[in-house]
Amino acid sequence: MAESSSTLAVGSSDDREELLDRMLTRLALCDNSKLESLLSKLLPFAIASLSFQSPAVRDKVIEILSHVNKRVKNEPQIGFPLSELWNMYTDVNAAPMVRNFCIIYIEMAFDRSDTMVKENMAPTLLKNISKLPSQHQERILRTSIKVIGECHPSQIDNEVAMKYGLIKGSQDAEIFLEFCLHTVLYRQPTQGGGTPAGLSTSQVERVTGKQPLTNEVLLKRKLGILNVIDSMNLTAEVVYPIYLAACVDSQEPVAKRGEELLKKKGSAADLDNPSLVKILFLLFNGSAVTDNIAPELKVVPVHPAMKARIMLVFCRSITAANSFPSTLQCIFGCIYGTSTTSKLKQLGMEFAFWVFKHARMDQLKLMGPVILNGILKSLDGYTHSGTDVVARETKTFAFQAIGLLSQRMPELFREKIDMPVRLFDALKSESQFLRLVIQEAIMSLATAYEGAPTTVLKDVEKLLLINSQEDQREVRFCAVRWATTLFDLNHCPSRFLCMVAAADPRLDIREIAIGGLFPGEGRATRQNLYIKYPKVGDMLDYIIKQHPRILESGELREQKLLFPSKTYVAMINFLLKCFEADLEQNNSRTPELQSSVEKMCLLIEHAIAIEGSVELHANASEALVVIASHFPEMMASRYASKIPWLRQLLGHVDLDTRQSVARLLGIASSALPLAASSSFLCELVSLVSGTHKLRFEMQHGALCAIGFVTSDCLLRESKIPEGVLQSTVKSLVDVVSSETATLASIAMQALGHIGLCAPLPLLVYDSGPVPVLTVLHEKLIKLFAGDEAKAIQKIIISLGHMCVKETSPSHLNTDLELIFSFCRSKVEDILFAAGEALAFLWGSVPVTAYMILKTNYTSLSTTSNFLTDGSSSWLKPISSEESESSENNHAMVKEAITRKIFDDLLYSNRKEERHAGTIWLLSLTMYCGRDPTIQQLLPDIQEAFSHQLGDQNELTQELASQGMSLVYELGDDSMKKNLVNALVSTLTGSGKRKRSVKLVEDSEVFQEGTIGESPSGGKLSTYKELCSLATEMGQPDLIYKFMDLANYQISLNSKRAAAFGFSKIAKHAGVALEPYLQSLIPRLVRYQYDPDKNVQDAMTHIWKSLVADPKQAIDEHMDLIINDLLIQCGSRLWRSRESSCLALADIIQGRKFEQIGKHLKRIWIASFRAMDDIKETVRNSGDKLCRAVSSLTIRLCDVSLTDKLEAGQVMDIVLPLLLTEGIMSKVDSIRKASITVIMKLAKGAMISIRPHLSDLVTCMLESLSSLEDQGLNYVELHAENVGIQTEKLENLRISIAKVSPMWETLELCIGVVDEQSLDQLIPRLAGLVRSGVGLNTRVGVATFITLLVQRVNHEIKPYASMLSRLLFPAVVEEKSGSAKRAFASACAMVLKYSSTSQALKLVEDTAALHAGDRNSQVSCAVLLKRYASLAADVASGYHAILIPVIFISRFEDDKYVAGMFEELWEEITSGDRVTLQLYLGEIVSLIGESITSSSWVSKRKAALAISKLGEILGESLSTYHQVLLNCLMKEIPGRLWEGKDALLHAVAVLCSSSHKAISSDDPSAPTAVASVVASACTKKDKKFREAALVALEQVIKAFCHPEFFNMVFPLLYELSNLASPAILQAPLVTGGTKADTEAGEGGDNSIPLDKILDCITSCIHVAPASDIFQQKQKLMNALLNSMSPQFSWAVKISAFLSIKKLCSRLNEIAESSQENLLHADVTALVHEIFFSVPPKLVECISTYKIAQVHIAAAECFLQVIKLLTASQPVPLKDVGFVNDLVHLHEVEKNEQAKSVLKSCIVTLENLEKAHSQTA
């Protein structure tokens, strides 16, 4: 529009109106074809004119626009100037009316624009959209979404995506995303109408523009929206609602895409984002009813599927839990909403649980009560028998929510017990699967009632008591748990419930009940101080209140139990605890306490009913003894009158019960007069000394009672008569002498109890008075030789008791002799008993006779917690008087004991004696430590215990360490200091033994089995055996090595044992140990990981005692510890190596680089060395260390966790080590670990790995082969022998390698390659291409190069020349097919970025390979295939070179090679004909080169190519016929070679396709071709001669020259004569099979008669009539001879065709001939044929049973008859084959042949009729 530029300058309205009028005229006269060009200038100008205020101008504009609208209405191809309109719209000075019209035409312009224009323009519309009016926003948004749906439903271009991304983070993006959300939420309205879920009416109109969208349009728009949003890379919170809505869309593609994006990006969303939560609540709840908004703006809640999705989000969002009131509305909408579902109810309950757990307290106070009421109402709506899975889940969350709310808001529940009642009822009535959940809710609810009002707690007590008796175990369990949780220990009702539950059949309930009664059992005593028991009186009163019959006094032992036995046991034990607690609080015996004791005794007496259990009776009787020990007078007076009842219990089946009753009898007898006591004692003695035999139990009980009653009598001021004492002791001695070991031990125990109170009297015999031990000496020796250890222990302890008051030296010596006789005993319990006896003999033991006789005393060891407490705190100082008396009475005993232990036992060469000496010395130190003599001996005791620390016996070591601890407590300051020094020296290995054990022959150096067996299978443990072995082996010095090993074992034992004592001493010697910490801590750390569990435990004890803060101690001494451990990792001792590795593995975890960096390399080396250790346990520890240091290294190299500089330093330290020593190691585990670490380093280190990239890549590529399973190589070598294809096996090996860690590492390396890395990497890769070995390595390096080039693209150009020079020979030389393909792919990728000259050379070299050997041809095919697929754009420029090579190589002899080129040809060509015409010149040129080459294979290949060209192109090949024909004509003459027949076929095809051009260019050419081909027919090679005959036939048919007959037929006739046998005597056959294979097949030089006949047929077709008649005789002879029986049926069919052709030709001659002479010749020949051929035909039909022969013969027969009909007929009577013909017709089975024969007969009959009429 020429005037447009000038018109814009017009300023007045009139001028503008005039101009607009001219424009309207021009518009009216404009053709539609030029309308778009006109509108591009007119439309912006017209709309811009609306800025004028003149009505005339505006009317003219409206007229123009109206005209435009009408013109383009039905012409959608006419476009509008979109960019100009948009520029006008965005102009800041544009008038409102101009903008209004612009936006309308912009919308229309988008509909008429190309896709490219629309998709590039749409993002521009969104920029600054937030500043536009809302109506314009809607139009622009709809237009943008429409474009998105049309252009991006499947994908979006990167450039377009970048344009959309420009609005990211702006308000424009918010508006766009909101509209996208509304569009995704929109669905087609149903028939009932209504607003779609999740939208308001105005939002629907905003999305649709008041025009409903179809499902197809919606699908495209929603998919487009998802693709655009995905490409914008927005924050997950912003797009989360859109993805959520897409997931539940009704159209499957949208839902699938939404799910994909939600999984991909939704996981990163912050679900606590307030904006996100607000949007989701609006979608879920819709607009609030209370909101004062217009109806069209009210948002409808989303549909249930979307709600379920949103609820899953809410259940993970803390912000959603704190969004009152939306949270409340959401929960109630799920539970009670009109459109709710069972799934939503479940999610609602789950959300309620989430809210109760995460809501802030201020929010929870508002929502908690309301939600709780809703939950309870919902639960009331369910039946207890519901089996619906969702309903079950709903109930589960409901009960869980109640339990959780009770913990957070207990005030909601504690004012009344409605909720416990409800939950306990639910626990009874609900099905089994819900009971566990309800049970947990009840447990949680218990804490809510802590601090509840008293009235409520009273109701709870009743509720629990009722439910504790229910049948359901869960109900009982909860009741007991409530009782133990809610109420304190001093709460009597709850403890009574626990007592009752202690007899529950369920173990878990019993355990809870017992725990509720005895909460501190098994813990340290100091913890029990905080336990407050109820008063025993209050507890008894409550029990009596529950069962008043307890106070009834009835016949003892005859009544029934009021409670189950286990309840009684728990009750009695708890009451004892209460009793002891009352005693501790009130030292005085108050009347109230005495009253309680009376009631308690009544309860206990009720418990000792006959039906009670043994356990109950034992506990009850022991309880009475405990009470009696505190109230002796009261209990004595109470039970003095009940002695007969107690006496009955002496025969109880339980041992403990009998002993307790015996003690009670002793206590009760103290309340009797001395005479009564003596009388009762005599009764007891009579029971055991009488002649009648009592039950064992009765005897046992009576003997126990005798001891306790007698000792009680001796403790009185007035003694029992001497005679009674004599008779008692004598009766006991008699029992010892005559009874079994068990009863004898009880009798000795009774004697011991007597000896505690007074010296035993001498027994009066006829010979005079004799001491008791003298009488019993022999008997005791026999008993000690027995194997009843428990009886022996009692006897030994009784020996100690018997001599407590003894003063006679002879008696004491006898006693000591008996005890010392156990010094070689191996039974430890007996040795401990002997130690206890020696303590009593020594004196100063901290127990009195009263304690032993009047309490539940058992032994000194149990009283002192021997070997568990280990302290001397229980030892009481001895009074001076007692000490002096003891010293005077037992000085000799002490000396004897000291001498025996120190001189004989502790340093004995027998380990049993050392063991016994240690136990006895410890016993004396433990039990008599305050004795002055012991105090004086403490230095000697310390030395003795130090010596025993290295003993082989573990118990000896532990006891020695216990002894060291005791000595430390008992000693003074100087001794404590010396002891600490000695222990530190032992632990650090610097201490020396002061005194050694002399070795004798039978001294045990090693424990049996420690160092194996001798060569003869004997033991190797004693000194003698070791010396014998050293002598036998001829190495006497070997004994010193054995001794060195033994000393090391002793040293290790010393360390272990010293640790036990050290751990206790360290608690008291903290300051004294500080100077030694620097040397101790590294060793202690290592010893804590010692293989010996005992050493570990011991050192752990020291560590805990010595180090207050282990972490700080290790941090402070880190370098010392690591250096020590690294040194010990190389120790010659496997224990040190193993423990050091384990310690290192533990210590280095979580360390920082500054702590560990300097040691990192040495740690790796230590781990590798340990992994290759000779000992398996060390190797295992090395594996553990390797895993630890691997984890540490990976973390330190991860740039997301560590500073980049430090990560690089770690990489510099570790990676070279792993590559050189790790992967190259011969140890399989080291290699695997190294590879794994390297892979993870590459993954985490990212760019920090670049400096090591070349080394890493090279190592990984080499490892692909070096680390491959060698079995695969072996299998490949023998693959052919077992029938496995090598190619498949190679592919298997490669696929395995590509899933290996090495390949994964290589892929990671590719990701960090940059331009600088290539300088070092490419030369290393080139070296691998040249010299890399192994299939996997070679395939790997080729594949790596391929991926590398793909990664760096054009940055590879500087190296392309070098790589192509290396890769091309690698492809050619590679023997493996897989490797060849891999290198070809790499070569193709390099070709893509090569220069033009390089690319040309590479392509030419590749094309030249087709003329080489098979390997070169395969290489050529592989390379070309990769060029076509990976570098198609480059390869397409060289098709002129490549296409001819591919085409001609399709005809290779090798089927595999030909197949490869055939596949390649199909891939790169769109159509054979087009491609061949395009590159025909180049192809012909290559064919010419190939056919003239000296290679026969190339000649054959070229000939086949010519044939293919002729078949496809036809006459189009005429352009190059001369070149091709000349080449072929030159090659056909000459010597024969294999495949030369292809030349003949090529000639034939070329003549067939280009015969016109050949004839027109050179008329003599056809004759020359026929002559050459005819001469080829004379060759003797069968295959070549057949091909020549076939070619000759095709040449004749192609040119159709008449002179061919005379030129060719003589040769054919001569050949047919050669084919005819000399003697026609071949046997006739009824079938055709044998004839087919034998007749006419004389051998390789046989002449194919059928092919000759085909040539004759073609000659007949072109021959002139005169030539036919001239050669008719030869022609008939050839035809008739071919029908001889000896020829195959195939020859006969060819003969039939020739005869038919001859008949057809004669018929043509007859019709066209007007000369009588020629007509006569035709008639003569016809008659000859008629009379000579049919008989042959009849013979053939009769002879052969082949349907094809019958049909062909019949058709020939019919042709001959028809020929006769056209000629002069003959009388049929002269014809002899008519009857034969009729017969053949009758017997013929083939319908087609039968029909033809019928036609022959009918024709003959018609011929006969015609002849008759003529006659």
Short mmCIF file of C-alpha atoms in Angstrom, two decimals, residues 1313-1503:
data_model
loop_
_atom_site.label_atom_id
_atom_site.label_comp_id
_atom_site.label_asym_id
_atom_site.label_seq_id
_atom_site.Cartn_x
_atom_site.Cartn_y
_atom_site.Cartn_z
CA VAL A 1313 34.10 -33.71 31.03
CA ASP A 1314 34.86 -30.20 29.89
CA GLU A 1315 37.03 -28.69 27.17
CA GLN A 1316 40.15 -28.56 29.37
CA SER A 1317 39.77 -32.23 30.34
CA LEU A 1318 39.97 -33.32 26.72
CA ASP A 1319 43.64 -32.36 26.42
CA GLN A 1320 44.63 -35.11 28.84
CA LEU A 1321 41.80 -37.52 28.17
CA ILE A 1322 41.97 -37.91 24.38
CA PRO A 1323 45.62 -39.07 24.25
CA ARG A 1324 44.92 -41.68 26.92
CA LEU A 1325 41.90 -42.91 24.98
CA ALA A 1326 44.00 -43.03 21.82
CA GLY A 1327 46.51 -45.22 23.62
CA LEU A 1328 43.74 -47.60 24.64
CA VAL A 1329 42.44 -47.74 21.08
CA ARG A 1330 45.92 -48.77 19.93
CA SER A 1331 46.89 -51.16 22.69
CA GLY A 1332 43.84 -51.97 24.77
CA VAL A 1333 43.22 -55.68 25.21
CA GLY A 1334 40.13 -57.59 26.10
CA LEU A 1335 36.73 -57.52 24.48
CA ASN A 1336 35.10 -55.42 27.18
CA THR A 1337 37.91 -52.88 27.24
CA ARG A 1338 37.89 -52.41 23.48
CA VAL A 1339 34.12 -52.16 23.28
CA GLY A 1340 34.22 -49.91 26.33
CA VAL A 1341 36.73 -47.46 24.93
CA ALA A 1342 34.83 -47.27 21.65
CA THR A 1343 31.53 -46.71 23.40
CA PHE A 1344 33.10 -44.17 25.72
CA ILE A 1345 34.43 -42.20 22.76
CA THR A 1346 30.97 -42.29 21.21
CA LEU A 1347 29.31 -40.96 24.36
CA LEU A 1348 32.11 -38.46 24.87
CA VAL A 1349 31.63 -36.97 21.42
CA GLN A 1350 27.90 -36.77 22.05
CA ARG A 1351 28.63 -34.95 25.29
CA VAL A 1352 31.17 -32.38 24.06
CA ASN A 1353 29.85 -31.99 20.49
CA HIS A 1354 31.87 -29.39 18.58
CA GLU A 1355 34.61 -29.28 21.21
CA ILE A 1356 35.92 -32.56 19.79
CA LYS A 1357 36.85 -30.97 16.44
CA PRO A 1358 40.54 -30.36 17.28
CA TYR A 1359 40.92 -34.08 17.96
CA ALA A 1360 38.72 -35.41 15.17
CA SER A 1361 41.60 -36.00 12.73
CA MET A 1362 43.63 -38.01 15.24
CA LEU A 1363 40.65 -40.03 16.37
CA SER A 1364 39.50 -40.85 12.86
CA ARG A 1365 43.03 -42.04 11.95
CA LEU A 1366 42.94 -44.35 14.97
CA LEU A 1367 39.37 -45.55 14.86
CA PHE A 1368 39.19 -46.44 11.17
CA PRO A 1369 42.03 -49.00 11.30
CA ALA A 1370 40.61 -50.30 14.58
CA VAL A 1371 37.33 -51.10 12.84
CA VAL A 1372 39.10 -52.91 10.01
CA GLU A 1373 41.53 -54.84 12.17
CA GLU A 1374 39.03 -55.80 14.88
CA LYS A 1375 37.97 -59.45 14.67
CA SER A 1376 35.09 -59.32 17.16
CA GLY A 1377 31.82 -58.26 15.62
CA SER A 1378 30.68 -56.44 18.74
CA ALA A 1379 33.92 -54.51 19.04
CA LYS A 1380 33.87 -53.73 15.31
CA ARG A 1381 30.40 -52.23 15.64
CA ALA A 1382 31.43 -50.22 18.70
CA PHE A 1383 34.47 -48.75 16.97
CA ALA A 1384 32.35 -48.05 13.90
CA SER A 1385 29.90 -46.07 16.07
CA ALA A 1386 32.78 -44.05 17.49
CA CYS A 1387 34.15 -43.44 14.01
CA ALA A 1388 30.74 -42.26 12.83
CA MET A 1389 30.44 -39.84 15.74
CA VAL A 1390 33.88 -38.42 14.95
CA LEU A 1391 32.92 -38.13 11.28
CA LYS A 1392 30.05 -35.92 12.34
CA TYR A 1393 32.47 -33.26 13.59
CA SER A 1394 35.33 -33.78 11.12
CA SER A 1395 36.41 -31.19 8.58
CA THR A 1396 35.35 -31.58 4.96
CA SER A 1397 38.66 -32.98 3.80
CA GLN A 1398 38.84 -35.39 6.72
CA ALA A 1399 35.29 -36.51 6.15
CA LEU A 1400 35.93 -37.07 2.41
CA LYS A 1401 39.04 -39.12 3.07
CA LEU A 1402 37.28 -41.23 5.69
CA VAL A 1403 34.33 -41.88 3.39
CA GLU A 1404 36.58 -42.78 0.45
CA ASP A 1405 38.65 -45.12 2.62
CA THR A 1406 35.48 -46.74 3.86
CA ALA A 1407 34.09 -47.19 0.34
CA ALA A 1408 37.36 -48.73 -0.83
CA LEU A 1409 36.95 -51.53 1.72
CA HIS A 1410 34.18 -53.18 -0.32
CA ALA A 1411 36.73 -54.52 -2.77
CA GLY A 1412 38.81 -56.20 -0.08
CA ASP A 1413 38.51 -59.51 1.77
CA ARG A 1414 35.52 -60.59 3.81
CA ASN A 1415 36.65 -58.76 6.94
CA SER A 1416 37.08 -55.55 4.94
CA GLN A 1417 33.65 -55.95 3.44
CA VAL A 1418 32.06 -56.50 6.84
CA SER A 1419 33.94 -53.49 8.16
CA CYS A 1420 32.68 -51.44 5.23
CA ALA A 1421 29.09 -52.47 5.88
CA VAL A 1422 29.32 -51.79 9.61
CA LEU A 1423 30.91 -48.39 9.07
CA LEU A 1424 28.40 -47.33 6.45
CA LYS A 1425 25.54 -48.45 8.66
CA ARG A 1426 26.86 -46.34 11.55
CA TYR A 1427 27.47 -43.37 9.22
CA ALA A 1428 23.87 -43.56 8.10
CA SER A 1429 22.47 -43.70 11.64
CA LEU A 1430 24.85 -41.49 13.64
CA ALA A 1431 26.18 -39.05 11.03
CA ALA A 1432 23.37 -39.03 8.51
CA ASP A 1433 23.71 -35.33 7.75
CA VAL A 1434 27.38 -35.75 6.83
CA ALA A 1435 26.99 -39.08 5.07
CA SER A 1436 24.17 -37.77 2.90
CA GLY A 1437 26.63 -35.42 1.23
CA TYR A 1438 28.69 -38.38 0.05
CA HIS A 1439 25.91 -40.59 -1.31
CA ALA A 1440 27.49 -40.41 -4.76
CA ILE A 1441 30.40 -42.39 -3.34
CA LEU A 1442 28.48 -44.59 -0.91
CA ILE A 1443 25.34 -45.57 -2.81
CA PRO A 1444 27.19 -47.39 -5.65
CA VAL A 1445 29.29 -49.31 -3.16
CA ILE A 1446 26.24 -50.34 -1.17
CA PHE A 1447 24.31 -51.31 -4.31
CA ILE A 1448 26.97 -53.46 -5.86
CA SER A 1449 27.96 -55.05 -2.54
CA ARG A 1450 24.43 -56.43 -2.16
CA PHE A 1451 25.48 -59.13 -4.63
CA GLU A 1452 28.44 -60.55 -2.73
CA ASP A 1453 28.79 -64.31 -2.65
CA ASP A 1454 28.94 -64.27 1.16
CA LYS A 1455 25.33 -64.31 2.30
CA TYR A 1456 26.16 -62.56 5.58
CA VAL A 1457 27.96 -59.71 3.87
CA ALA A 1458 25.31 -59.41 1.19
CA GLY A 1459 22.63 -59.38 3.89
CA MET A 1460 24.34 -56.54 5.72
CA PHE A 1461 24.50 -54.41 2.58
CA GLU A 1462 20.94 -55.34 1.69
CA GLU A 1463 19.77 -54.16 5.12
CA LEU A 1464 21.82 -50.99 4.74
CA TRP A 1465 20.34 -50.36 1.28
CA GLU A 1466 16.81 -50.61 2.63
CA GLU A 1467 17.63 -48.20 5.46
CA ILE A 1468 19.14 -45.37 3.41
CA THR A 1469 16.99 -45.51 0.26
CA SER A 1470 13.42 -44.39 0.00
CA GLY A 1471 12.82 -46.31 -3.23
CA ASP A 1472 14.98 -48.49 -5.42
CA ARG A 1473 14.02 -46.94 -8.73
CA VAL A 1474 14.43 -43.32 -7.65
CA THR A 1475 17.76 -43.94 -5.96
CA LEU A 1476 19.15 -45.90 -8.88
CA GLN A 1477 18.12 -43.26 -11.39
CA LEU A 1478 19.69 -40.58 -9.21
CA TYR A 1479 23.08 -42.26 -8.91
CA LEU A 1480 22.99 -44.39 -12.09
CA GLY A 1481 26.12 -42.87 -13.59
CA GLU A 1482 28.21 -43.53 -10.52
CA ILE A 1483 26.83 -47.04 -10.21
CA VAL A 1484 27.58 -47.85 -13.86
CA SER A 1485 31.07 -46.48 -13.45
CA LEU A 1486 31.71 -48.73 -10.42
CA ILE A 1487 30.21 -51.70 -12.27
CA GLY A 1488 32.55 -51.08 -15.16
CA GLU A 1489 35.54 -51.09 -12.81
CA SER A 1490 34.37 -54.26 -11.12
CA ILE A 1491 33.58 -56.22 -14.28
CA THR A 1492 36.95 -55.44 -15.80
CA SER A 1493 38.87 -56.35 -12.66
CA SER A 1494 40.91 -59.50 -12.44
CA SER A 1495 38.71 -60.91 -9.69
CA TRP A 1496 36.05 -63.37 -10.79
CA VAL A 1497 34.04 -62.50 -7.71
CA SER A 1498 33.99 -58.86 -8.70
CA LYS A 1499 32.94 -59.77 -12.25
CA ARG A 1500 30.10 -61.91 -10.99
CA LYS A 1501 29.03 -59.23 -8.51
CA ALA A 1502 29.00 -56.62 -11.30
CA ALA A 1503 26.98 -58.89 -13.55
#
